[in-house]
Amino acid sequence: MALKMVKGSIDRMFDKNLQDLVRGIRNHKEDEAKYISQCIDEIKQELKQDNIAVKANAVCKLTYLQMLGYDISWAAFNIIEVMSASKFTFKRIGYLAASQSFHEGTDVIMLTTNQIRKDLSSPSQYDTGVALTGLSCFVTPDLARDLANDIMTLMSHTKPYIRKKAVLIMYKVFLKYPESLRPAFPRLKEKLEDPDPGVQSAAVNVICELARRNPKNYLSLAPLFFKLMTSSTNNWVLIKIIKLFGALTPLEPRLGKKLIEPLTNLIHSTSAMSLLYECVNTVIAVLISLSSGMPNHSASIQLCVQKLRILIEDSDQNLKYLGLLAMSKILKTHPKSVQSHKDLILQCLDDKDESIRLRALDLLYGMVSKKNLMEIVKKLMTHVDKAEGTTYRDELLTKIIDICSQSNYQYITNFEWYISILVELTRLEGTRHGHLIAAQMLDVAIRVKAIRKFAVSQMSALLDSAHLLASSTQRNGICEVLYAAAWICGEFSEHLQEPHHTLEAMLRPRVTTLPGHIQAVYVQNVVKLYASILQQKEQAGEAEGAQAVTQLMVDRLPQFVQSADLEVQERASCILQLVKHIQKLQAKDVPVAEEVSALFAGELNPVAPKAQKKVPVPEGLDLDAWINEPLSDSESEDERPRAVFHEEEQRRPKHRPSEADEEELARRREARKQEQANNPFYIKSSPSPQKRYQDTPGVEHIPVVQIDLSVPLKVPGLPMSDQYVKLEEERRHRQKLEKDKRRKKRKEKEKKGKRRHSSLPTESDEDIAPAQQVDIVTEEMPENALPSDEDDKDPNDPYRALDIDLDKPLADSEKLPIQKHRNTETSKSPEKDVPMVEKKSKKPKKKEKKHKEKERDKEKKKEKEKKAEDLDFWLSTTPPPAPAPAPAPVPSTDECEDAKTEAQGEEDDAEGQDQDKKSPKPKKKKHRKEKEERTKGKKKSKKQPPGSEEAAGEPVQNGAPEEEQLPPESSYSLLAENSYVKMTCDIRGSLQEDSQVTVAIVLENRSSSILKGMELSVLDSLNARMARPQGSSVHDGVPVPFQLPPGVSNEAQYVFTIQSIVMAQKLKGTLSFIAKNDEGATHEKLDFRLHFSCSSYLITTPCYSDAFAKLLESGDLSMSSIKVDGIRMSFQNLLAKICFHHHFSGLLKLWPRAAQEVVERVDSCASMYSRSIQGHHVCLLVKKGENSVSVDGKCSDSTLLSNLLEEMKATLAKC
Amino acid sequence: MIKAILIFNNHGKPRLSKFYQPYVNTQQQIIRETFHLVSKRDENVCNFLEGGLLIGGSDNKLIYRHYATLYFVFCVDSSESELGILDLIQVFVETLDKCFENVCELDLIFHVDKVHNILAEMVMGGMVLETNMNEIVTQIDAQNKLEKSEAGLAGAPARAVSAVKNMNLPEIPRNINIGDISIKVPNLPSFK
């Protein structure tokens, strides 16, 4: 045997291993791809071999190639083969490859369920560990459902190594199979107090991860975590817990109050920066959650800000970064305390580290006020000039715009200044954010009416310098601003100083080099301009001038007609025809101006971005109802008219008001104007500045060409924003003087009128009056707009499914699906699992354990409910009055009492809590008493019905099995039994070890004695031998590696080597043991006969239908068949039985459309496949007739086939 | 949660990639993008980076350390402590150092499977499993022992051959700080 193995390994030692592959790739620098494709071919050859070591080596190499970006999904099945190797070495390789390459779309993943289950229950902790690690990377909803119970059992494994992995993987299981959260939670909670720090840390990890998404469900755990926080010394755990508290405090301000003190202590005492930082972070979260009203508030803030300043000033860039990050959180609620560190933050803007500069920029956002906005923006503008690298400059640009436009331009006092800032920003080369600037220009020009004149003059100057923009930055994002400029000049052309000049600028030939959508806007607005010029000229009676303009249009428009852009072309040719028509009219001296400007009559109002969504559905209108009954199905074009109808339906509200509505709209507009006129400084706090133009199509797709210009472009003739700063200062100075005067007057009055607080000497924001009377037009919303704002929630959030109330007691139906094998249990198992799966047994011991655990869980649950109720007590910081002794956080007396009481209904809890919250301290105690009495009273009435206990033991039915269900079956058959012990066994073949089978024997102690010193002796035959420990002779017994206390069962596995597998055989054996009880010990024996059927040499092996067909065609197989009459069982179940008892499996479709369609099957006929441990192929064709079943078999060994069919006949006869 | 762990060298050659979220077709792109982001940063700047676009939303951060020729990059979301992850990277590297005895890039190149195994004892499914170096090393040693016992007699010839193959190398430079030097291995005469 060993010699054979050595020989095999000598054969393959010259195969390429991973190191050789890597070395080879490094030696083929020039033709790497070619070399690798050669290697992949070699690997494919290796995968075809039977030797598992060769396969594992191949898979190992594939894993490396996967990292380099090569697709290895074709080898998924081979990976599964390697995963199922018996040796840890290979198994680990298989699982690693699976974890790297499997994902939810991998179809063969469903074949792994049983293998993983087997590994999870493996006696070797590393097999289990490697399976858990692998599973954590590729768990799917199906795997999660099928394995949840096994993993949950592992959470109480004796080895902490397994426990911590099992605990950690539960998070993944919850995500994929949210139903498992509630049943598993009690045990997870238990693990928070595990003696092993690793397990504890894992449990904290999982709960923190869960609580981060749905914090409110975990509030009741706060006392437990608090205890952990004050007792744990593991910084990693502490950080997690403190982060968790940060998520919990917003929900429960009282928790925050309790936390402040220990956290402050930690801040003072810890030397670990990471812990300090998280403490500060959570204190900040606490402070945010506590609205003002705490006297010692400011001390904590001061402490935080002070610590953060130390971090920011540190030379370690990481600390600096984090300091700024945390500072921005304080900023939101306590801007004042941060604003005093403005110097420090501005200093960070000059840091060489981009991450730090970005964080500092974030802080600036919250630090602006009316007073310092101009100053800060000025500083940013100098940074814009200095910045190298477009990313940072773009970031600066967006920040400037964000800062200025935040909360509806709240801090802008002078919009002329803002427009000139925007114009200055257009000088940026290579920015991607031209559309942002454009959107701002449009927004400001539309919504701030007072600024239109100025804006138009600036925009016309921009258009005039368009040649600059267009020539140097032709394919550049910045030309987007021309879009805005053209539109503004056109729409508000009445404000133009020299409309004719602007018109000419817009008709320059260079314009045609701009992107299409901008040209289109040019064309449209040229007409607007033309209309207003026409009107001016006609009013002034300059008929010639008017004709000259028309001529200019007729001359220049053809250049747009030739445009390649469809939109431009269409608009231009329409307008050209129109203008030509006008020309004709003008030639006849007909006044046309009125009619032309009527084209653009009426004002455009800004519409809120969400307005469309908010249009309420009128009462009585059912959008889903048919107006006309749908046409009959026979019409093939049924779909089309419907689609057209839909489109119209959606588009309608978007249409400009039609003629009929015009009056009504005008009336409304008047009313609104009236309303706003009465409120001269009308600023509406809409949620965000309008950004409709931000997603102008196509901007991102324009390739940006970097143009190297040493001299920054200046737009000639444009005012610089700097001068506004100066002007503004002067203006403010003046205002201040005036105000001082007023104040003095007031003070004098006050002096007379006795003491009153004089206003603070510093100038507050409100004191600065804006330079212009600004009327910011609100964005239009439809009448009766629905106030709800639910559009932000993402319905696809995977974490939403985990929003589950954990305090509710477990219902009987909430149990994890369990695969059982015991015949005694009358539960039904999902039929769907049967065909694929050789049923995996579970140690019977588990059942008892389960029971106990259930019991324990119940107690825990009660305790938890208790704790939820106690949360209020625990959170209240004020000590209760002295006479009534205060209940401790978890009073032990209460606990005893509680253990006696039945689990309380939830309503009681909620009710109680509400009352507790409202009532002052002394009463609370009373309430509790009352409540407890109440529950005691309820106790009897709430007694569970007697049957419910058993019902709880039944597994949940998962999936929806379509047909009648099979009773659960066990692959374990009875071996022997007496009054002491019952033996059942299952024989499994393993693919890797040639001619070896594993016999799993379950020993169940039925007596009241302890069974010790168990030994199994088996008489070997010529054909079958038991593998014994080295050095022991054939006649020695093999010890059973455990003892059995009363009522307990356990499983032992033994390996047998079989020479020939074509015939079934029996081995005689004896189990000897010592039964020990109080009276003494007796020596006992039990004889048994191990029956190795031919089916037990088969291994369920999946096979693709094409491979199956090839096999049948090959002609190497001999054939035989049987027929069984009198069968009443459904075909479905029949197949399941064959699969289960004889280790066959259905064929896999090559391209399954859905997971449940993997197995090929026709109504009354099915092909099945299996393989023996010695590599015989066995193919079956099962046909169902009226009351009979015939089975045709083909196999490479005829004896094996006939024996197999005989066995099958026996099985079928029982059906 | 840790979303991904990447190790690549100064030239962007991946030495290890571990994704804890399914990025089916974008893994290589992510590695390239991450390398691009990380490699252009100076030595004395902070070790945090706002995540690339590919790997996910704004909640994500890249936390990295640069050791000689290698970048160790962890992509994490906001539930992880930044400084904690930096410590974790340090633990990871120290563990590698212990397991490989004075680790260098070559160890990672030729034994990426072992690196994976070590990592699996530290981080599981994107969550931190163990931070105690001694514990990790104990488990790794135990698994190596198990592996050796499994190979037993049969493994001996393979080990011998790989020893011979390595002997043919002029020398294995232990401390390579000079980037991706290619070792020219004399091609073995084919025994087949």
PDB file of C-alpha atoms in Angstrom, chain A residues 131-220:
ATOM      1  CA  ALA A 131     -14.778  24.579   6.214  1.00  0.00           C
ATOM      2  CA  LEU A 132     -16.045  27.509   8.277  1.00  0.00           C
ATOM      3  CA  THR A 133     -13.445  29.844   6.829  1.00  0.00           C
ATOM      4  CA  GLY A 134     -14.265  28.797   3.303  1.00  0.00           C
ATOM      5  CA  LEU A 135     -17.988  28.968   3.837  1.00  0.00           C
ATOM      6  CA  SER A 136     -17.716  32.487   5.192  1.00  0.00           C
ATOM      7  CA  CYS A 137     -16.612  33.617   1.744  1.00  0.00           C
ATOM      8  CA  PHE A 138     -19.158  31.911  -0.448  1.00  0.00           C
ATOM      9  CA  VAL A 139     -22.219  31.307   1.671  1.00  0.00           C
ATOM     10  CA  THR A 140     -25.434  31.555  -0.312  1.00  0.00           C
ATOM     11  CA  PRO A 141     -29.004  31.789   0.949  1.00  0.00           C
ATOM     12  CA  ASP A 142     -29.467  28.072   0.303  1.00  0.00           C
ATOM     13  CA  LEU A 143     -26.296  27.089   2.119  1.00  0.00           C
ATOM     14  CA  ALA A 144     -27.150  29.422   4.959  1.00  0.00           C
ATOM     15  CA  ARG A 145     -30.577  27.871   5.350  1.00  0.00           C
ATOM     16  CA  ASP A 146     -29.352  24.312   5.190  1.00  0.00           C
ATOM     17  CA  LEU A 147     -26.339  24.752   7.434  1.00  0.00           C
ATOM     18  CA  ALA A 148     -27.577  27.315   9.937  1.00  0.00           C
ATOM     19  CA  ASN A 149     -28.426  24.679  12.472  1.00  0.00           C
ATOM     20  CA  ASP A 150     -25.102  22.891  12.148  1.00  0.00           C
ATOM     21  CA  ILE A 151     -23.222  26.113  12.626  1.00  0.00           C
ATOM     22  CA  MET A 152     -25.350  27.040  15.564  1.00  0.00           C
ATOM     23  CA  THR A 153     -24.443  23.757  17.202  1.00  0.00           C
ATOM     24  CA  LEU A 154     -20.783  24.536  16.642  1.00  0.00           C
ATOM     25  CA  MET A 155     -21.204  27.746  18.603  1.00  0.00           C
ATOM     26  CA  SER A 156     -21.167  25.559  21.690  1.00  0.00           C
ATOM     27  CA  HIS A 157     -18.274  23.393  20.555  1.00  0.00           C
ATOM     28  CA  THR A 158     -15.779  22.424  23.206  1.00  0.00           C
ATOM     29  CA  LYS A 159     -12.856  24.018  21.352  1.00  0.00           C
ATOM     30  CA  PRO A 160     -12.711  27.804  21.473  1.00  0.00           C
ATOM     31  CA  TYR A 161     -11.004  27.726  18.068  1.00  0.00           C
ATOM     32  CA  ILE A 162     -14.190  26.355  16.513  1.00  0.00           C
ATOM     33  CA  ARG A 163     -16.490  28.394  18.710  1.00  0.00           C
ATOM     34  CA  LYS A 164     -15.073  31.714  17.651  1.00  0.00           C
ATOM     35  CA  LYS A 165     -15.224  30.827  13.981  1.00  0.00           C
ATOM     36  CA  ALA A 166     -18.775  29.570  14.291  1.00  0.00           C
ATOM     37  CA  VAL A 167     -19.836  32.722  16.093  1.00  0.00           C
ATOM     38  CA  LEU A 168     -18.264  34.941  13.496  1.00  0.00           C
ATOM     39  CA  ILE A 169     -19.737  33.156  10.524  1.00  0.00           C
ATOM     40  CA  MET A 170     -23.214  33.529  11.985  1.00  0.00           C
ATOM     41  CA  TYR A 171     -23.214  37.125  10.790  1.00  0.00           C
ATOM     42  CA  LYS A 172     -22.891  35.940   7.210  1.00  0.00           C
ATOM     43  CA  VAL A 173     -25.620  33.408   7.798  1.00  0.00           C
ATOM     44  CA  PHE A 174     -27.919  36.092   9.177  1.00  0.00           C
ATOM     45  CA  LEU A 175     -27.324  38.246   6.145  1.00  0.00           C
ATOM     46  CA  LYS A 176     -28.207  35.465   3.753  1.00  0.00           C
ATOM     47  CA  TYR A 177     -30.939  33.871   5.797  1.00  0.00           C
ATOM     48  CA  PRO A 178     -32.482  36.466   8.103  1.00  0.00           C
ATOM     49  CA  GLU A 179     -34.955  33.979   9.579  1.00  0.00           C
ATOM     50  CA  SER A 180     -32.079  32.429  11.496  1.00  0.00           C
ATOM     51  CA  LEU A 181     -31.378  35.561  13.500  1.00  0.00           C
ATOM     52  CA  ARG A 182     -34.035  35.145  16.135  1.00  0.00           C
ATOM     53  CA  PRO A 183     -33.494  31.467  16.889  1.00  0.00           C
ATOM     54  CA  ALA A 184     -29.732  31.934  17.048  1.00  0.00           C
ATOM     55  CA  PHE A 185     -29.644  35.170  18.949  1.00  0.00           C
ATOM     56  CA  PRO A 186     -29.926  33.831  22.506  1.00  0.00           C
ATOM     57  CA  ARG A 187     -26.883  31.690  22.010  1.00  0.00           C
ATOM     58  CA  LEU A 188     -25.006  34.490  20.348  1.00  0.00           C
ATOM     59  CA  LYS A 189     -25.724  36.645  23.342  1.00  0.00           C
ATOM     60  CA  GLU A 190     -24.531  33.907  25.603  1.00  0.00           C
ATOM     61  CA  LYS A 191     -21.206  33.991  23.800  1.00  0.00           C
ATOM     62  CA  LEU A 192     -20.666  37.570  24.922  1.00  0.00           C
ATOM     63  CA  GLU A 193     -19.733  36.075  28.243  1.00  0.00           C
ATOM     64  CA  ASP A 194     -17.691  33.200  26.926  1.00  0.00           C
ATOM     65  CA  PRO A 195     -14.650  32.375  29.021  1.00  0.00           C
ATOM     66  CA  ASP A 196     -12.413  32.528  25.957  1.00  0.00           C
ATOM     67  CA  PRO A 197     -11.512  36.103  24.997  1.00  0.00           C
ATOM     68  CA  GLY A 198     -11.373  35.202  21.301  1.00  0.00           C
ATOM     69  CA  VAL A 199     -14.937  33.906  21.301  1.00  0.00           C
ATOM     70  CA  GLN A 200     -16.086  36.887  23.279  1.00  0.00           C
ATOM     71  CA  SER A 201     -14.448  39.223  20.832  1.00  0.00           C
ATOM     72  CA  ALA A 202     -16.084  37.406  17.932  1.00  0.00           C
ATOM     73  CA  ALA A 203     -19.503  37.715  19.532  1.00  0.00           C
ATOM     74  CA  VAL A 204     -18.965  41.410  20.176  1.00  0.00           C
ATOM     75  CA  ASN A 205     -17.895  41.742  16.577  1.00  0.00           C
ATOM     76  CA  VAL A 206     -21.033  40.133  15.227  1.00  0.00           C
ATOM     77  CA  ILE A 207     -23.431  41.997  17.455  1.00  0.00           C
ATOM     78  CA  CYS A 208     -21.749  45.309  16.709  1.00  0.00           C
ATOM     79  CA  GLU A 209     -22.041  44.628  13.022  1.00  0.00           C
ATOM     80  CA  LEU A 210     -25.723  43.783  13.438  1.00  0.00           C
ATOM     81  CA  ALA A 211     -26.434  46.712  15.686  1.00  0.00           C
ATOM     82  CA  ARG A 212     -24.776  49.150  13.366  1.00  0.00           C
ATOM     83  CA  ARG A 213     -27.496  48.527  10.814  1.00  0.00           C
ATOM     84  CA  ASN A 214     -30.497  48.301  13.115  1.00  0.00           C
ATOM     85  CA  PRO A 215     -29.434  49.764  16.428  1.00  0.00           C
ATOM     86  CA  LYS A 216     -32.829  49.995  18.070  1.00  0.00           C
ATOM     87  CA  ASN A 217     -33.182  46.218  18.347  1.00  0.00           C
ATOM     88  CA  TYR A 218     -30.062  45.985  20.435  1.00  0.00           C
ATOM     89  CA  LEU A 219     -30.737  48.642  23.011  1.00  0.00           C
ATOM     90  CA  SER A 220     -31.645  46.024  25.557  1.00  0.00           C
TER      91      SER A 220
END
